[in-house]
mmCIF file of C-alpha atoms in Angstrom:
data_model
loop_
_atom_site.group_PDB
_atom_site.id
_atom_site.type_symbol
_atom_site.label_atom_id
_atom_site.label_comp_id
_atom_site.label_asym_id
_atom_site.label_seq_id
_atom_site.Cartn_x
_atom_site.Cartn_y
_atom_site.Cartn_z
ATOM 1 C CA UNK A 4 107.633 118.958 122.798
ATOM 2 C CA UNK A 5 110.389 116.413 122.332
ATOM 3 C CA UNK A 6 109.502 112.781 123.089
ATOM 4 C CA UNK A 7 109.597 112.486 126.855
ATOM 5 C CA UNK A 8 109.240 116.247 127.820
ATOM 6 C CA UNK A 9 105.932 115.936 129.538
ATOM 7 C CA UNK A 10 108.261 114.849 132.690
ATOM 8 C CA UNK A 11 111.366 116.593 132.119
ATOM 9 C CA UNK A 12 114.452 115.980 134.174
ATOM 10 C CA UNK A 13 117.405 118.835 134.045
ATOM 11 C CA UNK A 14 120.570 116.503 133.417
ATOM 12 C CA UNK A 15 121.945 116.844 136.554
ATOM 13 C CA UNK A 16 118.784 116.473 138.596
ATOM 14 C CA UNK A 17 118.917 112.856 140.149
ATOM 15 C CA UNK A 18 115.388 113.315 141.700
ATOM 16 C CA UNK A 19 112.669 111.530 140.465
ATOM 17 C CA UNK A 20 109.285 109.428 141.656
ATOM 18 C CA UNK A 21 110.777 106.061 140.985
ATOM 19 C CA UNK A 22 113.765 103.913 142.457
ATOM 20 C CA UNK A 23 112.956 100.514 141.631
ATOM 21 C CA UNK A 24 113.473 98.746 138.478
ATOM 22 C CA UNK A 25 110.631 99.490 136.006
ATOM 23 C CA UNK A 26 108.065 96.614 135.294
ATOM 24 C CA UNK A 27 109.105 94.890 131.894
ATOM 25 C CA UNK A 28 105.304 95.551 130.292
ATOM 26 C CA UNK A 29 105.890 99.628 131.537
ATOM 27 C CA UNK A 30 109.377 99.681 129.936
ATOM 28 C CA UNK A 31 108.383 97.997 126.595
ATOM 29 C CA UNK A 32 105.062 100.336 126.189
ATOM 30 C CA UNK A 33 107.469 103.408 126.843
ATOM 31 C CA UNK A 34 109.992 102.462 124.635
ATOM 32 C CA UNK A 35 107.637 101.427 121.752
ATOM 33 C CA UNK A 36 106.054 104.598 122.382
ATOM 34 C CA UNK A 37 109.155 106.729 121.582
ATOM 35 C CA UNK A 38 109.902 104.699 119.030
ATOM 36 C CA UNK A 39 106.667 105.257 117.041
ATOM 37 C CA UNK A 40 107.348 109.018 117.213
ATOM 38 C CA UNK A 41 111.242 109.182 116.285
ATOM 39 C CA UNK A 42 112.486 105.761 115.424
ATOM 40 C CA UNK A 43 115.216 103.616 116.681
ATOM 41 C CA UNK A 44 117.506 106.538 117.116
ATOM 42 C CA UNK A 45 115.097 108.241 119.682
ATOM 43 C CA UNK A 46 115.672 104.880 122.063
ATOM 44 C CA UNK A 47 117.889 106.436 124.234
ATOM 45 C CA UNK A 48 118.490 106.201 128.014
ATOM 46 C CA UNK A 49 117.379 109.696 128.892
ATOM 47 C CA UNK A 50 114.225 110.294 126.948
ATOM 48 C CA UNK A 51 112.788 106.520 128.491
ATOM 49 C CA UNK A 52 113.846 107.348 132.120
ATOM 50 C CA UNK A 53 112.005 110.977 131.527
ATOM 51 C CA UNK A 54 109.028 109.204 130.524
ATOM 52 C CA UNK A 55 108.750 106.539 133.029
ATOM 53 C CA UNK A 56 109.789 109.044 135.837
ATOM 54 C CA UNK A 57 113.026 107.905 136.841
ATOM 55 C CA UNK A 58 116.078 109.901 137.564
ATOM 56 C CA UNK A 59 118.612 109.250 134.777
ATOM 57 C CA UNK A 60 121.349 107.879 137.091
ATOM 58 C CA UNK A 61 119.197 105.593 138.693
ATOM 59 C CA UNK A 62 117.652 104.196 135.532
ATOM 60 C CA UNK A 63 120.794 103.602 134.046
ATOM 61 C CA UNK A 64 122.040 101.776 136.853
ATOM 62 C CA UNK A 65 118.663 99.407 136.331
ATOM 63 C CA UNK A 66 118.543 99.085 132.944
ATOM 64 C CA UNK A 67 122.461 99.043 131.921
ATOM 65 C CA UNK A 68 124.007 100.549 128.701
ATOM 66 C CA UNK A 69 121.866 101.172 125.778
ATOM 67 C CA UNK A 70 123.099 98.262 124.090
ATOM 68 C CA UNK A 71 121.751 96.335 126.761
ATOM 69 C CA UNK A 72 118.417 98.156 126.945
ATOM 70 C CA UNK A 73 117.902 97.647 123.531
ATOM 71 C CA UNK A 74 118.701 93.856 123.683
ATOM 72 C CA UNK A 75 116.243 93.339 126.648
ATOM 73 C CA UNK A 76 113.616 95.224 124.697
ATOM 74 C CA UNK A 77 114.147 92.983 121.684
ATOM 75 C CA UNK A 78 113.752 90.260 123.688
ATOM 76 C CA UNK A 79 110.427 91.414 125.156
ATOM 77 C CA UNK A 80 108.813 92.236 122.202
ATOM 78 C CA UNK A 81 109.625 88.787 120.959
ATOM 79 C CA UNK A 82 108.172 87.087 123.972
ATOM 80 C CA UNK A 83 104.896 89.382 123.403
ATOM 81 C CA UNK A 84 104.991 88.119 119.952
ATOM 82 C CA UNK A 85 105.444 84.212 120.970
ATOM 83 C CA UNK A 86 102.507 84.820 123.625
ATOM 84 C CA UNK A 87 99.978 86.292 120.624
ATOM 85 C CA UNK A 88 101.206 83.364 118.508
ATOM 86 C CA UNK A 89 100.648 80.451 121.058
ATOM 87 C CA UNK A 90 97.197 79.719 120.788
ATOM 88 C CA UNK A 91 97.312 79.774 117.014
ATOM 89 C CA UNK A 92 100.097 77.329 117.441
ATOM 90 C CA UNK A 93 98.603 74.874 119.691
ATOM 91 C CA UNK A 94 95.498 74.980 117.184
ATOM 92 C CA UNK A 95 97.938 73.910 114.439
ATOM 93 C CA UNK A 96 99.680 71.426 116.375
ATOM 94 C CA UNK A 97 96.460 69.677 117.419
ATOM 95 C CA UNK A 98 95.424 69.045 114.002
ATOM 96 C CA UNK A 99 97.011 66.004 111.767
ATOM 97 C CA UNK A 100 96.204 68.007 108.571
ATOM 98 C CA UNK A 101 95.036 71.154 107.385
ATOM 99 C CA UNK A 102 92.877 71.846 104.360
ATOM 100 C CA UNK A 103 94.652 74.533 102.244
ATOM 101 C CA UNK A 104 92.099 77.372 102.693
ATOM 102 C CA UNK A 105 92.560 76.816 106.521
ATOM 103 C CA UNK A 106 96.336 77.161 106.099
ATOM 104 C CA UNK A 107 95.216 80.615 103.654
ATOM 105 C CA UNK A 108 93.065 81.904 106.861
ATOM 106 C CA UNK A 109 95.468 81.472 109.526
ATOM 107 C CA UNK A 110 98.062 83.138 107.623
ATOM 108 C CA UNK A 111 95.982 86.105 107.145
ATOM 109 C CA UNK A 112 94.811 86.236 110.585
ATOM 110 C CA UNK A 113 98.377 86.104 111.968
ATOM 111 C CA UNK A 114 99.746 89.417 109.887
ATOM 112 C CA UNK A 115 96.500 91.349 110.291
ATOM 113 C CA UNK A 116 97.016 90.374 114.008
ATOM 114 C CA UNK A 117 100.411 92.368 113.848
ATOM 115 C CA UNK A 118 98.569 95.267 112.450
ATOM 116 C CA UNK A 119 95.950 95.404 115.146
ATOM 117 C CA UNK A 120 97.262 94.560 118.818
ATOM 118 C CA UNK A 121 101.100 93.940 117.626
ATOM 119 C CA UNK A 122 101.381 96.997 115.424
ATOM 120 C CA UNK A 123 104.013 98.796 117.588
ATOM 121 C CA UNK A 124 106.139 95.706 117.959
ATOM 122 C CA UNK A 125 105.787 94.857 114.195
ATOM 123 C CA UNK A 126 106.892 98.675 113.742
ATOM 124 C CA UNK A 127 109.791 97.823 116.173
ATOM 125 C CA UNK A 128 110.929 94.781 114.359
ATOM 126 C CA UNK A 129 111.165 96.522 111.037
ATOM 127 C CA UNK A 130 113.370 99.381 112.713
ATOM 128 C CA UNK A 131 115.737 96.541 114.108
ATOM 129 C CA UNK A 132 115.612 94.859 110.573
ATOM 130 C CA UNK A 133 116.772 97.891 109.139
ATOM 131 C CA UNK A 134 119.051 98.776 111.491
ATOM 132 C CA UNK A 135 120.888 95.384 111.688
ATOM 133 C CA UNK A 136 122.045 95.920 108.511
ATOM 134 C CA UNK A 137 124.809 98.130 109.447
ATOM 135 C CA UNK A 138 124.730 97.084 113.237
ATOM 136 C CA UNK A 139 125.984 93.385 113.193
ATOM 137 C CA UNK A 140 125.454 93.751 116.940
ATOM 138 C CA UNK A 141 121.664 93.422 116.312
ATOM 139 C CA UNK A 142 121.630 90.606 114.325
ATOM 140 C CA UNK A 143 121.628 87.467 116.927
ATOM 141 C CA UNK A 144 118.597 89.407 118.473
ATOM 142 C CA UNK A 145 116.665 89.956 115.392
ATOM 143 C CA UNK A 146 117.388 86.368 114.137
ATOM 144 C CA UNK A 147 115.725 84.885 117.358
ATOM 145 C CA UNK A 148 112.818 87.633 116.917
ATOM 146 C CA UNK A 149 112.103 86.375 113.156
ATOM 147 C CA UNK A 150 112.179 82.902 114.373
ATOM 148 C CA UNK A 151 109.412 83.299 116.735
ATOM 149 C CA UNK A 152 107.101 82.826 114.113
ATOM 150 C CA UNK A 153 109.134 80.279 112.287
ATOM 151 C CA UNK A 154 107.542 77.320 114.779
ATOM 152 C CA UNK A 155 104.124 78.374 113.581
ATOM 153 C CA UNK A 156 104.960 78.566 109.751
ATOM 154 C CA UNK A 157 106.869 75.118 110.183
ATOM 155 C CA UNK A 158 103.997 73.569 111.884
ATOM 156 C CA UNK A 159 101.430 74.765 109.162
ATOM 157 C CA UNK A 160 103.562 73.715 106.108
ATOM 158 C CA UNK A 161 103.970 70.301 107.839
ATOM 159 C CA UNK A 162 100.304 69.953 107.950
ATOM 160 C CA UNK A 163 99.169 71.531 104.863
ATOM 161 C CA UNK A 164 96.762 69.194 102.697
ATOM 162 C CA UNK A 165 98.263 70.809 99.800
ATOM 163 C CA UNK A 166 101.411 73.170 99.379
ATOM 164 C CA UNK A 167 104.100 74.200 96.257
ATOM 165 C CA UNK A 168 106.345 71.461 96.076
ATOM 166 C CA UNK A 169 109.319 73.719 94.662
ATOM 167 C CA UNK A 170 109.047 76.557 97.173
ATOM 168 C CA UNK A 171 110.085 76.534 100.844
ATOM 169 C CA UNK A 172 106.857 78.079 102.192
ATOM 170 C CA UNK A 173 108.709 78.708 105.966
ATOM 171 C CA UNK A 174 111.125 80.928 104.040
ATOM 172 C CA UNK A 175 108.666 82.526 101.664
ATOM 173 C CA UNK A 176 106.535 83.458 104.754
ATOM 174 C CA UNK A 177 109.182 84.695 106.824
ATOM 175 C CA UNK A 178 110.045 86.993 103.659
ATOM 176 C CA UNK A 179 106.556 87.627 103.017
ATOM 177 C CA UNK A 180 106.143 88.653 106.699
ATOM 178 C CA UNK A 181 108.806 91.307 106.980
ATOM 179 C CA UNK A 182 108.018 93.354 103.715
ATOM 180 C CA UNK A 183 104.073 93.317 104.593
ATOM 181 C CA UNK A 184 104.848 94.574 108.159
ATOM 182 C CA UNK A 185 106.894 97.719 106.798
ATOM 183 C CA UNK A 186 103.781 98.113 104.269
ATOM 184 C CA UNK A 187 101.088 97.424 106.593
ATOM 185 C CA UNK A 188 102.160 100.255 109.007
ATOM 186 C CA UNK A 189 100.825 103.103 106.697
ATOM 187 C CA UNK A 190 98.529 101.736 103.976
ATOM 188 C CA UNK A 191 96.735 98.369 106.064
ATOM 189 C CA UNK A 192 93.407 101.020 106.238
ATOM 190 C CA UNK A 193 93.177 100.456 102.942
ATOM 191 C CA UNK A 194 90.728 97.812 101.249
ATOM 192 C CA UNK A 195 93.117 97.478 98.271
ATOM 193 C CA UNK A 196 96.173 96.532 100.600
ATOM 194 C CA UNK A 197 94.134 94.086 102.246
ATOM 195 C CA UNK A 198 93.004 92.576 99.246
ATOM 196 C CA UNK A 199 96.525 92.700 97.994
ATOM 197 C CA UNK A 200 97.691 90.673 101.112
ATOM 198 C CA UNK A 201 94.796 87.985 101.020
ATOM 199 C CA UNK A 202 95.585 87.572 97.436
ATOM 200 C CA UNK A 203 99.567 87.259 97.884
ATOM 201 C CA UNK A 204 98.980 84.872 100.859
ATOM 202 C CA UNK A 205 96.768 82.676 98.573
ATOM 203 C CA UNK A 206 99.061 82.714 95.687
ATOM 204 C CA UNK A 207 102.138 81.655 97.819
ATOM 205 C CA UNK A 208 100.097 78.472 99.242
ATOM 206 C CA UNK A 209 98.521 77.394 95.695
ATOM 207 C CA UNK A 210 101.746 78.322 93.764
ATOM 208 C CA UNK A 211 102.650 81.223 91.596
ATOM 209 C CA UNK A 212 102.247 81.292 88.116
ATOM 210 C CA UNK A 213 99.562 78.697 87.990
ATOM 211 C CA UNK A 214 97.188 80.491 85.836
ATOM 212 C CA UNK A 215 94.771 80.991 88.450
ATOM 213 C CA UNK A 216 92.686 84.260 87.659
ATOM 214 C CA UNK A 217 92.433 86.679 90.176
ATOM 215 C CA UNK A 218 89.877 89.400 90.517
ATOM 216 C CA UNK A 219 90.657 92.716 88.769
ATOM 217 C CA UNK A 220 94.008 93.232 90.462
ATOM 218 C CA UNK A 221 95.183 96.511 88.171
ATOM 219 C CA UNK A 222 92.323 98.392 89.578
ATOM 220 C CA UNK A 223 93.051 97.417 93.249
ATOM 221 C CA UNK A 224 96.579 98.800 92.957
ATOM 222 C CA UNK A 225 95.926 102.075 90.937
ATOM 223 C CA UNK A 226 93.238 102.416 93.871
ATOM 224 C CA UNK A 227 95.935 101.901 96.264
ATOM 225 C CA UNK A 228 97.885 104.725 94.976
ATOM 226 C CA UNK A 229 94.760 107.165 94.445
ATOM 227 C CA UNK A 230 93.403 107.015 98.117
ATOM 228 C CA UNK A 231 93.062 110.308 99.757
ATOM 229 C CA UNK A 232 95.667 112.155 101.463
ATOM 230 C CA UNK A 233 95.590 111.348 105.189
ATOM 231 C CA UNK A 234 94.012 114.073 107.147
ATOM 232 C CA UNK A 235 94.228 116.602 104.593
ATOM 233 C CA UNK A 236 98.293 116.305 104.510
ATOM 234 C CA UNK A 237 98.853 117.257 101.055
ATOM 235 C CA UNK A 238 100.465 114.660 98.657
ATOM 236 C CA UNK A 239 104.366 114.427 98.124
ATOM 237 C CA UNK A 240 105.204 114.041 94.786
ATOM 238 C CA UNK A 241 108.552 113.511 93.231
ATOM 239 C CA UNK A 242 110.418 116.519 91.706
ATOM 240 C CA UNK A 243 113.025 116.432 88.792
ATOM 241 C CA UNK A 244 116.557 117.660 90.528
ATOM 242 C CA UNK A 245 117.635 120.067 87.715
ATOM 243 C CA UNK A 246 120.528 122.006 89.632
ATOM 244 C CA UNK A 247 123.856 120.575 89.971
ATOM 245 C CA UNK A 248 123.843 121.019 93.477
ATOM 246 C CA UNK A 249 120.682 119.492 94.272
ATOM 247 C CA UNK A 250 121.812 116.381 91.996
ATOM 248 C CA UNK A 251 124.911 116.095 94.106
ATOM 249 C CA UNK A 252 123.477 116.455 97.480
ATOM 250 C CA UNK A 253 120.678 114.068 96.504
ATOM 251 C CA UNK A 254 122.833 111.247 95.417
ATOM 252 C CA UNK A 255 124.562 111.496 98.906
ATOM 253 C CA UNK A 256 121.384 111.677 100.761
ATOM 254 C CA UNK A 257 119.832 108.825 98.728
ATOM 255 C CA UNK A 258 123.151 106.675 99.671
ATOM 256 C CA UNK A 259 122.393 107.449 103.257
ATOM 257 C CA UNK A 260 118.665 106.441 102.979
ATOM 258 C CA UNK A 261 119.582 103.186 101.260
ATOM 259 C CA UNK A 262 122.475 102.271 103.503
ATOM 260 C CA UNK A 263 120.705 103.389 107.065
ATOM 261 C CA UNK A 264 117.729 104.757 106.712
ATOM 262 C CA UNK A 265 115.954 108.283 106.893
ATOM 263 C CA UNK A 266 117.178 108.568 110.565
ATOM 264 C CA UNK A 267 120.674 108.905 109.402
ATOM 265 C CA UNK A 268 119.888 111.924 107.340
ATOM 266 C CA UNK A 269 121.443 115.022 109.213
ATOM 267 C CA UNK A 270 123.106 118.168 108.095
ATOM 268 C CA UNK A 271 126.003 117.109 110.102
ATOM 269 C CA UNK A 272 126.221 113.614 108.592
ATOM 270 C CA UNK A 273 125.762 115.080 104.959
ATOM 271 C CA UNK A 274 128.134 117.781 105.303
ATOM 272 C CA UNK A 275 130.714 115.173 106.358
ATOM 273 C CA UNK A 276 130.279 112.878 103.672
ATOM 274 C CA UNK A 277 130.223 115.965 101.181
ATOM 275 C CA UNK A 278 133.195 117.396 102.680
ATOM 276 C CA UNK A 279 132.029 120.876 103.365
ATOM 277 C CA UNK A 280 131.188 122.906 106.273
ATOM 278 C CA UNK A 281 128.017 121.893 108.104
ATOM 279 C CA UNK A 282 126.683 125.549 107.903
ATOM 280 C CA UNK A 283 126.996 125.464 103.808
ATOM 281 C CA UNK A 284 124.516 122.489 103.977
ATOM 282 C CA UNK A 285 122.150 124.185 106.624
ATOM 283 C CA UNK A 286 122.275 127.583 104.199
ATOM 284 C CA UNK A 287 120.885 125.553 101.175
ATOM 285 C CA UNK A 288 118.382 123.222 103.135
ATOM 286 C CA UNK A 289 117.482 124.717 106.647
ATOM 287 C CA UNK A 290 115.447 121.803 107.800
ATOM 288 C CA UNK A 291 116.166 117.984 107.903
ATOM 289 C CA UNK A 292 112.553 117.419 105.932
ATOM 290 C CA UNK A 293 114.461 119.262 103.131
ATOM 291 C CA UNK A 294 117.542 116.762 103.270
ATOM 292 C CA UNK A 295 115.050 113.596 103.178
ATOM 293 C CA UNK A 296 113.011 114.785 100.342
ATOM 294 C CA UNK A 297 116.171 115.923 98.291
ATOM 295 C CA UNK A 298 116.957 112.381 98.845
ATOM 296 C CA UNK A 299 113.713 110.739 97.973
ATOM 297 C CA UNK A 300 113.479 112.309 94.829
ATOM 298 C CA UNK A 301 117.053 111.198 93.810
ATOM 299 C CA UNK A 302 115.872 107.897 94.894
ATOM 300 C CA UNK A 303 112.510 107.939 92.809
ATOM 301 C CA UNK A 304 114.431 109.246 89.676
ATOM 302 C CA UNK A 305 117.257 106.382 90.200
ATOM 303 C CA UNK A 306 113.956 103.885 90.651
ATOM 304 C CA UNK A 307 112.163 105.324 87.337
ATOM 305 C CA UNK A 308 115.380 105.368 85.068
ATOM 306 C CA UNK A 309 116.750 101.978 86.018
ATOM 307 C CA UNK A 310 113.067 100.279 85.446
ATOM 308 C CA UNK A 311 113.206 101.697 82.210
ATOM 309 C CA UNK A 312 116.329 100.413 81.220
ATOM 310 C CA UNK A 313 115.970 96.981 82.495
ATOM 311 C CA UNK A 314 112.886 97.045 80.030
ATOM 312 C CA UNK A 315 115.580 96.837 77.371
ATOM 313 C CA UNK A 316 117.427 94.261 78.876
ATOM 314 C CA UNK A 317 117.967 90.942 80.551
ATOM 315 C CA UNK A 318 118.916 92.670 83.897
ATOM 316 C CA UNK A 319 116.416 92.703 86.520
ATOM 317 C CA UNK A 320 114.917 96.100 87.852
ATOM 318 C CA UNK A 321 116.043 97.814 90.748
ATOM 319 C CA UNK A 322 113.646 95.728 93.014
ATOM 320 C CA UNK A 323 116.381 93.578 93.335
ATOM 321 C CA UNK A 324 118.466 95.583 95.760
ATOM 322 C CA UNK A 325 118.386 99.364 96.188
ATOM 323 C CA UNK A 326 114.763 99.476 95.395
ATOM 324 C CA UNK A 327 114.360 97.041 98.311
ATOM 325 C CA UNK A 328 115.710 98.912 100.704
ATOM 326 C CA UNK A 329 114.720 102.007 99.415
ATOM 327 C CA UNK A 330 110.722 101.357 99.853
ATOM 328 C CA UNK A 331 111.658 99.865 103.287
ATOM 329 C CA UNK A 332 112.973 102.753 104.485
ATOM 330 C CA UNK A 333 110.497 105.377 103.276
ATOM 331 C CA UNK A 334 107.465 103.009 104.458
ATOM 332 C CA UNK A 335 109.050 103.259 107.775
ATOM 333 C CA UNK A 336 109.681 107.052 107.792
ATOM 334 C CA UNK A 337 106.399 107.544 106.272
ATOM 335 C CA UNK A 338 104.873 105.423 109.575
ATOM 336 C CA UNK A 339 106.098 108.709 111.241
ATOM 337 C CA UNK A 340 105.656 111.321 108.549
ATOM 338 C CA UNK A 341 102.257 111.462 107.038
ATOM 339 C CA UNK A 342 102.699 113.207 103.846
ATOM 340 C CA UNK A 343 105.284 110.613 102.812
ATOM 341 C CA UNK A 344 102.858 108.230 102.843
ATOM 342 C CA UNK A 345 101.453 108.802 99.367
ATOM 343 C CA UNK A 346 104.987 108.023 97.848
ATOM 344 C CA UNK A 347 105.447 105.113 100.131
ATOM 345 C CA UNK A 348 102.239 103.916 98.537
ATOM 346 C CA UNK A 349 103.392 104.410 95.221
ATOM 347 C CA UNK A 350 106.659 102.820 95.364
ATOM 348 C CA UNK A 351 104.923 99.465 96.640
ATOM 349 C CA UNK A 352 102.568 99.536 93.873
ATOM 350 C CA UNK A 353 105.041 100.133 90.923
ATOM 351 C CA UNK A 354 107.367 97.724 92.726
ATOM 352 C CA UNK A 355 105.209 95.148 91.072
ATOM 353 C CA UNK A 356 104.053 96.885 88.323
ATOM 354 C CA UNK A 357 107.614 97.391 87.128
ATOM 355 C CA UNK A 358 108.541 93.704 87.328
ATOM 356 C CA UNK A 359 105.144 92.745 85.573
ATOM 357 C CA UNK A 360 106.262 94.000 81.754
ATOM 358 C CA UNK A 361 109.775 92.882 82.508
ATOM 359 C CA UNK A 362 108.319 89.354 83.055
ATOM 360 C CA UNK A 363 105.922 89.502 80.470
ATOM 361 C CA UNK A 364 109.092 90.641 77.761
ATOM 362 C CA UNK A 365 111.423 87.841 79.460
ATOM 363 C CA UNK A 366 109.777 84.960 80.968
ATOM 364 C CA UNK A 367 108.933 81.906 78.445
ATOM 365 C CA UNK A 368 105.995 82.328 76.560
ATOM 366 C CA UNK A 369 103.547 79.788 77.564
ATOM 367 C CA UNK A 370 103.909 81.246 81.610
ATOM 368 C CA UNK A 371 100.789 82.894 82.737
ATOM 369 C CA UNK A 372 101.911 86.104 84.265
ATOM 370 C CA UNK A 373 99.209 87.458 86.562
ATOM 371 C CA UNK A 374 99.495 90.889 88.414
ATOM 372 C CA UNK A 375 99.045 89.195 91.748
ATOM 373 C CA UNK A 376 101.467 86.390 91.322
ATOM 374 C CA UNK A 377 104.108 89.516 90.393
ATOM 375 C CA UNK A 378 103.175 91.301 93.859
ATOM 376 C CA UNK A 379 103.247 88.370 95.740
ATOM 377 C CA UNK A 380 106.753 87.498 94.087
ATOM 378 C CA UNK A 381 108.119 90.643 94.559
ATOM 379 C CA UNK A 382 107.034 90.804 98.497
ATOM 380 C CA UNK A 383 108.979 87.305 98.643
ATOM 381 C CA UNK A 384 112.109 88.709 97.165
ATOM 382 C CA UNK A 385 112.318 92.087 98.799
ATOM 383 C CA UNK A 386 111.699 90.250 102.278
ATOM 384 C CA UNK A 387 114.448 87.768 101.568
ATOM 385 C CA UNK A 388 116.950 90.619 100.510
ATOM 386 C CA UNK A 389 116.103 92.602 103.702
ATOM 387 C CA UNK A 390 116.452 89.750 105.727
ATOM 388 C CA UNK A 391 119.569 88.458 104.283
ATOM 389 C CA UNK A 392 120.914 91.934 104.501
ATOM 390 C CA UNK A 393 120.259 91.855 108.439
ATOM 391 C CA UNK A 394 122.290 88.530 108.671
ATOM 392 C CA UNK A 395 119.103 86.282 109.288
ATOM 393 C CA UNK A 396 118.900 84.137 106.065
ATOM 394 C CA UNK A 397 120.441 83.675 103.046
ATOM 395 C CA UNK A 398 118.450 85.146 100.352
ATOM 396 C CA UNK A 399 120.200 82.706 97.528
ATOM 397 C CA UNK A 400 117.813 79.467 98.353
ATOM 398 C CA UNK A 401 114.601 81.362 98.392
ATOM 399 C CA UNK A 402 115.367 83.410 95.242
ATOM 400 C CA UNK A 403 116.668 80.408 93.092
ATOM 401 C CA UNK A 404 113.077 78.528 94.093
ATOM 402 C CA UNK A 405 111.212 81.279 92.980
ATOM 403 C CA UNK A 406 113.337 82.157 89.657
ATOM 404 C CA UNK A 407 112.952 78.354 89.078
ATOM 405 C CA UNK A 408 109.002 78.509 88.545
ATOM 406 C CA UNK A 409 110.033 80.900 85.498
ATOM 407 C CA UNK A 410 112.778 78.988 83.574
ATOM 408 C CA UNK A 411 116.410 78.409 84.101
ATOM 409 C CA UNK A 412 118.087 81.771 84.272
ATOM 410 C CA UNK A 413 121.256 81.399 86.742
ATOM 411 C CA UNK A 414 122.582 84.596 85.207
ATOM 412 C CA UNK A 415 119.815 86.650 86.788
ATOM 413 C CA UNK A 416 120.272 85.128 90.276
ATOM 414 C CA UNK A 417 123.744 86.901 91.223
ATOM 415 C CA UNK A 418 121.263 90.381 91.364
ATOM 416 C CA UNK A 419 119.865 89.112 94.317
ATOM 417 C CA UNK A 420 122.397 87.558 96.540
#
């Protein structure tokens, strides 16, 4: 059953049980429910009208165009996030100074809150961040939404008794929070991931690469990928693309996923990019899931080959760009497709593990490279890349600050801008 079909309205049927403007709370709740099932692409007027019990013509008159509706929904979600943060903001602003442990605890609690009562809004925000990369019209709205957290992060940074002197903690936390939000949609239930978030927050506030030991984080990260499959759904495992046809189509679909996300992968769009009839694509790959799986196989192969090549060079692994986009897009897809969650978890773990040996090989010999530092660093870098791509922030300054802690490597920063 398609989203909204529980209250079907024929296209020409203008009869419905509602005639006034929907309440904002009802409108947002219905929109978030649709988005959780179908992604941002499912947020159109007709399914919302059906779910709320409105004739489509009446609903369109009440809420305006699809663009106006989306702007209104983003504003409503941002306002709800602001309301959730208000008690924390008042608490922080009532203090002259905050002990470092209190700052760490508040940061963790805010991010955990987004995985609980604020989970659906957090998912919505991630979808908008992804869409804003290719839809400039969304950029002012998502920038305002991201700024909701900024006042709290700034108030905490201003009052923290200790904080890194060489790292803009407000920018670092904004980036970390965006990356965490997408991963938490699919793996927050696991102790391993919650530990990784907590340790990452602690590392950021204490300063990265200070030699501070952690619990055996490699074991935690291994556990993250070894969790049982959800509800008996078989694990997804990457397959090598052996035929020329699979390789060619895989490359096309990988570009689509990296550029726009998995919702953009349709038979029609793949056929258009391949320059062949729609029916030919559908013949070889009948289901949309077949196309998505093909693209993800291509992405995983690209990640593996790039990471191996980077081990023998001064170039940064794929985390700097394509892996950031790919892992974010796949995490969002996995929020709706449980069979994709194992590969999404693996990509999150692999991201830090790929960076770890590269740092050990290329960083100054006396730099204490701890895996927890590397995972925190990768989250900030990926979040900064995503926010930059969405037109929210320039990733350059925070990236420069992160790499300044590793030594003077200006030639490497180009990959992150």
